Amino acid sequence: GENVEQHPSTLSVQEGDSAVIKCTYSDSASNYFPWYKQELGKRPQLIIDIRSNVGEKKDQRIAVTLNKTAKHFSLHITETQPEDSAVYFCAASRANFGNEKLTFGTGTRLTIIP
Amino acid sequence: ETGVTQTPRHLVMGMTNKKSLKCEQHLGHNAMYWYKQSAKKPLELMFVYNFKEQTENNSVPSRFSPECPNSSHLFLHLHTLQPEDSALYLCASSLTSGSTDTQYFGPGTRLTVL
């Protein structure tokens, strides 16, 4: 089955700086990679996703990059703000292969230092 | 935030008790999920229901018994649990069980097994 590793487990950055979280996956057939954000005491929410037919996707201050050859993808947050403090989870799946399911990483706790 | 609701929000039970967790979604979705979230571990998929039919049982012990009477309601019946079952149990729903359909999570039930 799929195995997703996520690094780092914790990350602290100064407000205004950039943050990068990296994930690797094992199943070369995986083709869909979402990122979820879970603020303290709240539910996970999808913030961005990328499919294997593109190498990068941006949405305002967040972007995700995908390297299919190396089987890794990353979340980039620029101009970080206090509200970016949360746990971020990456995930991977074989979309449209049947019996597809998301396999999640272990999460990264991001703390933005004011 | 009210699209997926879970009750109770907190539950403390002994190992010999029987209790049930309830999830309800008001989004018109057809797929529902149970996840277990433990500290420093990935979100663990437990069960998937699609149009009331169970499509995934991720090797979950039989002391956890799901029930999906209709597409809007999902239950997790608990009996003779172990202390290691203490965790946050998250329910989620999506339009279909395809992995590219955004999953909307409930607030979770914090379960403590004594």
CSV table of N, CA and C in Angstrom, one decimal, chain A:
chain,number,residue,atom,x,y,z
A,1,GLY,N,0.8,-1.2,0.0
A,1,GLY,CA,0.0,0.0,0.0
A,1,GLY,C,0.8,1.2,0.0
A,2,GLU,N,0.2,2.4,-0.1
A,2,GLU,CA,0.9,3.7,-0.1
A,2,GLU,C,1.4,4.0,1.2
A,3,ASN,N,2.6,4.6,1.3
A,3,ASN,CA,3.2,5.1,2.5
A,3,ASN,C,3.6,6.6,2.2
A,4,VAL,N,3.1,7.5,3.1
A,4,VAL,CA,3.4,8.9,2.9
A,4,VAL,C,4.2,9.4,4.2
A,5,GLU,N,5.4,9.9,3.9
A,5,GLU,CA,6.2,10.5,5.0
A,5,GLU,C,6.2,12.0,4.9
A,6,GLN,N,6.2,12.6,6.0
A,6,GLN,CA,6.1,14.1,6.0
A,6,GLN,C,7.1,14.7,7.0
A,7,HIS,N,7.8,15.8,6.5
A,7,HIS,CA,8.8,16.4,7.3
A,7,HIS,C,8.8,17.9,7.1
A,8,PRO,N,9.1,18.7,8.1
A,8,PRO,CA,9.5,18.3,9.5
A,8,PRO,C,8.2,18.0,10.3
A,9,SER,N,8.3,17.5,11.5
A,9,SER,CA,7.1,17.3,12.3
A,9,SER,C,6.7,18.6,13.0
A,10,THR,N,7.7,19.4,13.3
A,10,THR,CA,7.4,20.7,13.8
A,10,THR,C,8.2,21.8,13.1
A,11,LEU,N,7.7,23.0,13.0
A,11,LEU,CA,8.4,24.0,12.2
A,11,LEU,C,7.9,25.4,12.8
A,12,SER,N,8.9,26.2,13.1
A,12,SER,CA,8.7,27.5,13.6
A,12,SER,C,9.3,28.5,12.7
A,13,VAL,N,8.5,29.5,12.3
A,13,VAL,CA,9.1,30.6,11.4
A,13,VAL,C,8.6,31.9,11.9
A,14,GLN,N,9.5,32.9,11.6
A,14,GLN,CA,9.1,34.3,12.0
A,14,GLN,C,8.0,34.8,11.1
A,15,GLU,N,7.1,35.5,11.6
A,15,GLU,CA,6.0,36.1,10.8
A,15,GLU,C,6.6,36.9,9.6
A,16,GLY,N,6.0,36.6,8.5
A,16,GLY,CA,6.5,37.3,7.3
A,16,GLY,C,7.5,36.4,6.5
A,17,ASP,N,8.1,35.4,7.1
A,17,ASP,CA,9.0,34.5,6.4
A,17,ASP,C,8.2,33.4,5.7
A,18,SER,N,8.9,32.6,5.0
A,18,SER,CA,8.3,31.5,4.2
A,18,SER,C,8.4,30.2,5.0
A,19,ALA,N,7.5,29.3,4.8
A,19,ALA,CA,7.5,28.0,5.4
A,19,ALA,C,7.4,26.9,4.3
A,20,VAL,N,8.1,25.8,4.4
A,20,VAL,CA,8.1,24.8,3.4
A,20,VAL,C,7.9,23.4,4.2
A,21,ILE,N,6.9,22.7,3.8
A,21,ILE,CA,6.7,21.3,4.3
A,21,ILE,C,6.8,20.3,3.2
A,22,LYS,N,7.5,19.2,3.4
A,22,LYS,CA,7.8,18.3,2.4
A,22,LYS,C,7.2,16.9,2.7
A,23,CYS,N,6.7,16.3,1.6
A,23,CYS,CA,6.2,14.9,1.8
A,23,CYS,C,6.7,14.0,0.6
A,24,THR,N,7.0,12.8,1.0
A,24,THR,CA,7.3,11.8,0.0
A,24,THR,C,6.3,10.7,0.0
A,25,TYR,N,6.1,10.0,-1.2
A,25,TYR,CA,5.2,8.9,-1.3
A,25,TYR,C,5.8,7.8,-1.9
A,26,SER,N,5.3,6.6,-1.7
A,26,SER,CA,5.9,5.4,-2.2
A,26,SER,C,5.3,4.8,-3.5
A,27,ASP,N,4.0,5.0,-3.7
A,27,ASP,CA,3.3,4.4,-4.8
A,27,ASP,C,3.4,5.3,-6.0
A,28,SER,N,4.1,4.8,-7.0
A,28,SER,CA,4.3,5.7,-8.2
A,28,SER,C,3.0,5.9,-9.0
A,29,ALA,N,2.0,5.1,-8.7
A,29,ALA,CA,0.7,5.3,-9.3
A,29,ALA,C,-0.2,6.4,-8.7
A,30,SER,N,0.3,6.9,-7.5
A,30,SER,CA,-0.5,8.0,-6.9
A,30,SER,C,-0.5,9.2,-7.8
A,31,ASN,N,-1.7,9.8,-7.9
A,31,ASN,CA,-1.8,10.9,-8.8
A,31,ASN,C,-2.6,12.1,-8.3
A,32,TYR,N,-2.9,12.0,-7.0
A,32,TYR,CA,-3.7,13.1,-6.4
A,32,TYR,C,-3.1,13.4,-5.0
A,33,PHE,N,-2.8,14.7,-4.8
A,33,PHE,CA,-2.1,15.1,-3.6
A,33,PHE,C,-2.7,16.3,-2.9
A,34,PRO,N,-3.6,16.1,-1.9
A,34,PRO,CA,-4.2,17.2,-1.2
A,34,PRO,C,-3.5,17.6,0.0
A,35,TRP,N,-3.7,18.8,0.5
A,35,TRP,CA,-3.1,19.3,1.8
A,35,TRP,C,-4.3,19.8,2.6
A,36,TYR,N,-4.3,19.3,3.9
A,36,TYR,CA,-5.3,19.7,4.8
A,36,TYR,C,-4.6,20.5,6.0
A,37,LYS,N,-5.4,21.5,6.5
A,37,LYS,CA,-4.9,22.3,7.6
A,37,LYS,C,-5.9,22.1,8.8
A,38,GLN,N,-5.3,21.9,9.9
A,38,GLN,CA,-6.1,21.7,11.1
A,38,GLN,C,-5.6,22.7,12.2
A,39,GLU,N,-6.4,23.7,12.4
A,39,GLU,CA,-6.1,24.6,13.5
A,39,GLU,C,-6.4,24.0,14.8
A,40,LEU,N,-5.8,24.5,15.9
A,40,LEU,CA,-5.9,23.9,17.2
A,40,LEU,C,-7.4,23.8,17.6
A,41,GLY,N,-7.8,22.6,17.9
A,41,GLY,CA,-9.1,22.3,18.4
A,41,GLY,C,-10.2,22.3,17.3
A,42,LYS,N,-9.7,22.4,16.1
A,42,LYS,CA,-10.7,22.5,15.0
A,42,LYS,C,-10.6,21.3,14.0
A,43,ARG,N,-11.4,21.2,13.1
A,43,ARG,CA,-11.4,20.1,12.1
A,43,ARG,C,-10.5,20.3,11.0
A,44,PRO,N,-9.9,19.3,10.4
A,44,PRO,CA,-9.1,19.4,9.2
A,44,PRO,C,-9.9,20.0,8.0
A,45,GLN,N,-9.3,20.9,7.3
A,45,GLN,CA,-9.9,21.5,6.1
A,45,GLN,C,-9.0,21.5,4.9
A,46,LEU,N,-9.5,21.1,3.8
A,46,LEU,CA,-8.7,21.1,2.5
A,46,LEU,C,-8.2,22.6,2.2
A,47,ILE,N,-6.9,22.8,1.9
A,47,ILE,CA,-6.5,24.1,1.6
A,47,ILE,C,-6.0,24.2,0.1
A,48,ILE,N,-5.5,23.1,-0.4
A,48,ILE,CA,-5.0,23.1,-1.7
A,48,ILE,C,-4.7,21.7,-2.2
A,49,ASP,N,-4.8,21.4,-3.4
A,49,ASP,CA,-4.5,20.1,-3.9
A,49,ASP,C,-3.8,20.2,-5.3
A,50,ILE,N,-3.2,19.1,-5.7
A,50,ILE,CA,-2.5,19.1,-7.0
A,50,ILE,C,-2.6,17.7,-7.6
A,51,ARG,N,-2.8,17.6,-8.9
A,51,ARG,CA,-2.8,16.4,-9.6
A,51,ARG,C,-1.5,16.2,-10.3
A,52,SER,N,-1.3,14.9,-10.7
A,52,SER,CA,0.0,14.6,-11.3
A,52,SER,C,0.3,15.1,-12.7
A,53,ASN,N,-0.7,15.7,-13.3
A,53,ASN,CA,-0.5,16.3,-14.6
A,53,ASN,C,0.0,17.7,-14.6
A,54,VAL,N,0.2,18.3,-13.4
A,54,VAL,CA,0.8,19.6,-13.3
A,54,VAL,C,2.0,19.5,-12.2
A,55,GLY,N,2.9,20.5,-12.4
A,55,GLY,CA,4.1,20.5,-11.5
A,55,GLY,C,3.9,21.4,-10.3
A,56,GLU,N,3.0,22.4,-10.5
A,56,GLU,CA,2.9,23.5,-9.5
A,56,GLU,C,1.5,24.0,-9.5
A,57,LYS,N,1.0,24.4,-8.4
A,57,LYS,CA,-0.3,25.1,-8.3
A,57,LYS,C,-0.2,26.1,-7.2
A,58,LYS,N,-0.8,27.3,-7.5
A,58,LYS,CA,-0.7,28.4,-6.5
A,58,LYS,C,-2.1,28.9,-6.2
A,59,ASP,N,-2.3,29.3,-4.9
A,59,ASP,CA,-3.5,30.0,-4.5
A,59,ASP,C,-3.1,31.0,-3.5
A,60,GLN,N,-3.0,32.2,-3.9
A,60,GLN,CA,-2.6,33.4,-3.1
A,60,GLN,C,-1.2,33.1,-2.4
A,61,ARG,N,-1.2,33.0,-1.1
A,61,ARG,CA,0.1,32.8,-0.5
A,61,ARG,C,0.6,31.4,-0.3
A,62,ILE,N,-0.2,30.4,-0.8
A,62,ILE,CA,0.2,29.0,-0.7
A,62,ILE,C,0.4,28.4,-2.1
A,63,ALA,N,1.3,27.5,-2.1
A,63,ALA,CA,1.6,26.8,-3.4
A,63,ALA,C,2.0,25.4,-3.1
A,64,VAL,N,1.8,24.6,-4.0
A,64,VAL,CA,2.2,23.2,-3.9
A,64,VAL,C,3.0,22.8,-5.1
A,65,THR,N,4.1,22.1,-5.0
A,65,THR,CA,4.9,21.6,-6.1
A,65,THR,C,5.0,20.1,-6.0
A,66,LEU,N,5.1,19.5,-7.2
A,66,LEU,CA,5.1,18.1,-7.3
A,66,LEU,C,6.3,17.6,-8.2
A,67,ASN,N,7.1,16.7,-7.7
A,67,ASN,CA,8.1,16.1,-8.5
A,67,ASN,C,7.8,14.6,-8.6
A,68,LYS,N,7.2,14.2,-9.7
A,68,LYS,CA,6.8,12.8,-9.9
A,68,LYS,C,8.0,11.8,-9.9
A,69,THR,N,9.0,12.3,-10.5
A,69,THR,CA,10.2,11.4,-10.7
A,69,THR,C,10.8,11.0,-9.3
A,70,ALA,N,10.9,12.0,-8.4
A,70,ALA,CA,11.4,11.8,-7.1
A,70,ALA,C,10.3,11.4,-6.1
A,71,LYS,N,9.1,11.4,-6.5
A,71,LYS,CA,8.0,11.1,-5.7
A,71,LYS,C,7.9,11.9,-4.4
A,72,HIS,N,8.0,13.2,-4.6
A,72,HIS,CA,7.8,14.1,-3.5
A,72,HIS,C,7.0,15.3,-3.9
A,73,PHE,N,6.4,15.9,-2.9
A,73,PHE,CA,5.6,17.1,-3.1
A,73,PHE,C,5.7,18.0,-1.9
A,74,SER,N,5.6,19.3,-2.1
A,74,SER,CA,5.9,20.2,-1.0
A,74,SER,C,4.8,21.3,-1.0
A,75,LEU,N,4.6,21.8,0.3
A,75,LEU,CA,3.7,22.9,0.5
A,75,LEU,C,4.5,24.1,0.8
A,76,HIS,N,4.3,25.2,0.1
A,76,HIS,CA,5.0,26.5,0.4
A,76,HIS,C,4.0,27.6,0.8
A,77,ILE,N,4.3,28.2,2.0
A,77,ILE,CA,3.5,29.3,2.4
A,77,ILE,C,4.4,30.5,2.5
A,78,THR,N,4.1,31.5,1.8
A,78,THR,CA,4.9,32.8,1.8
A,78,THR,C,4.2,33.8,2.7
A,79,GLU,N,5.0,34.8,3.1
A,79,GLU,CA,4.5,35.9,3.9
A,79,GLU,C,3.7,35.4,5.0
A,80,THR,N,4.2,34.5,5.8
A,80,THR,CA,3.4,33.8,6.8
A,80,THR,C,2.8,34.8,7.8
A,81,GLN,N,1.6,34.4,8.3
A,81,GLN,CA,0.8,35.3,9.3
A,81,GLN,C,0.4,34.4,10.4
A,82,PRO,N,0.1,35.0,11.6
A,82,PRO,CA,-0.2,34.2,12.8
A,82,PRO,C,-1.3,33.2,12.5
A,83,GLU,N,-2.3,33.5,11.7
A,83,GLU,CA,-3.4,32.6,11.4
A,83,GLU,C,-2.9,31.3,10.6
A,84,ASP,N,-1.7,31.3,10.1
A,84,ASP,CA,-1.2,30.2,9.5
A,84,ASP,C,-0.7,29.1,10.5
A,85,SER,N,-0.6,29.4,11.7
A,85,SER,CA,-0.3,28.5,12.8
A,85,SER,C,-1.3,27.4,12.8
A,86,ALA,N,-0.9,26.1,12.6
A,86,ALA,CA,-1.8,25.0,12.5
A,86,ALA,C,-1.0,23.7,12.3
A,87,VAL,N,-1.7,22.6,12.3
A,87,VAL,CA,-1.0,21.3,11.8
A,87,VAL,C,-1.4,21.1,10.4
A,88,TYR,N,-0.5,20.8,9.5
A,88,TYR,CA,-0.7,20.6,8.1
A,88,TYR,C,-0.5,19.1,7.8
A,89,PHE,N,-1.4,18.5,7.1
A,89,PHE,CA,-1.3,17.1,6.7
A,89,PHE,C,-1.3,17.1,5.2
A,90,CYS,N,-0.3,16.3,4.7
A,90,CYS,CA,-0.3,16.0,3.2
A,90,CYS,C,-1.0,14.6,3.1
A,91,ALA,N,-1.4,14.3,1.9
A,91,ALA,CA,-2.0,13.0,1.6
A,91,ALA,C,-1.8,12.7,0.1
A,92,ALA,N,-2.0,11.4,-0.2
A,92,ALA,CA,-1.8,10.9,-1.6
A,92,ALA,C,-2.8,9.8,-1.8
A,93,SER,N,-3.2,9.7,-3.1
A,93,SER,CA,-4.1,8.7,-3.5
A,93,SER,C,-4.0,8.4,-5.0
A,94,ARG,N,-4.5,7.2,-5.3
A,94,ARG,CA,-4.6,6.8,-6.8
A,94,ARG,C,-6.0,7.2,-7.2
A,95,ALA,N,-6.2,8.4,-7.7
A,95,ALA,CA,-7.6,8.8,-8.1
A,95,ALA,C,-8.0,8.1,-9.3
A,96,ASN,N,-9.2,7.7,-9.4
A,96,ASN,CA,-9.8,7.0,-10.5
A,96,ASN,C,-9.2,5.6,-10.8
A,97,PHE,N,-8.6,5.0,-9.8
A,97,PHE,CA,-8.1,3.7,-10.0
A,97,PHE,C,-9.1,2.6,-9.4
A,98,GLY,N,-10.1,3.1,-8.8
A,98,GLY,CA,-11.0,2.2,-8.1
A,98,GLY,C,-10.4,1.9,-6.7
A,99,ASN,N,-11.3,1.7,-5.7
A,99,ASN,CA,-10.9,1.4,-4.3
A,99,ASN,C,-9.9,2.5,-3.9
A,100,GLU,N,-10.0,3.7,-4.3
A,100,GLU,CA,-9.0,4.7,-4.0
A,100,GLU,C,-9.3,5.2,-2.6
A,101,LYS,N,-8.3,5.6,-1.9
A,101,LYS,CA,-8.4,6.2,-0.6
A,101,LYS,C,-7.2,7.1,-0.3
A,102,LEU,N,-7.4,8.1,0.5
A,102,LEU,CA,-6.3,9.0,0.9
A,102,LEU,C,-5.5,8.3,1.9
A,103,THR,N,-4.2,8.4,1.7
A,103,THR,CA,-3.2,8.0,2.8
A,103,THR,C,-2.5,9.3,3.3
A,104,PHE,N,-2.6,9.6,4.5
A,104,PHE,CA,-2.2,10.8,5.1
A,104,PHE,C,-0.8,10.7,5.7
A,105,GLY,N,0.0,11.8,5.7
A,105,GLY,CA,1.2,11.9,6.4
A,105,GLY,C,1.0,12.1,7.9
A,106,THR,N,2.0,12.2,8.6
A,106,THR,CA,1.9,12.3,10.1
A,106,THR,C,1.7,13.8,10.6
A,107,GLY,N,1.7,14.7,9.7
A,107,GLY,CA,1.4,16.1,10.1
A,107,GLY,C,2.6,16.9,10.4
A,108,THR,N,2.5,18.2,10.2
A,108,THR,CA,3.6,19.2,10.6
A,108,THR,C,2.9,20.3,11.4
A,109,ARG,N,3.4,20.5,12.6
A,109,ARG,CA,2.9,21.5,13.4
A,109,ARG,C,3.7,22.8,13.1
A,110,LEU,N,3.0,23.8,12.5
A,110,LEU,CA,3.6,25.0,12.1
A,110,LEU,C,3.3,26.1,13.1
A,111,THR,N,4.3,26.8,13.6
A,111,THR,CA,4.1,27.9,14.5
A,111,THR,C,4.7,29.1,13.9
A,112,ILE,N,3.9,30.2,13.9
A,112,ILE,CA,4.3,31.4,13.3
A,112,ILE,C,4.6,32.3,14.5
A,113,ILE,N,5.9,32.8,14.6
A,113,ILE,CA,6.3,33.6,15.7
A,113,ILE,C,6.1,35.1,15.4
A,114,PRO,N,5.3,35.8,16.2
A,114,PRO,CA,5.0,37.2,15.9
A,114,PRO,C,6.3,38.1,16.0
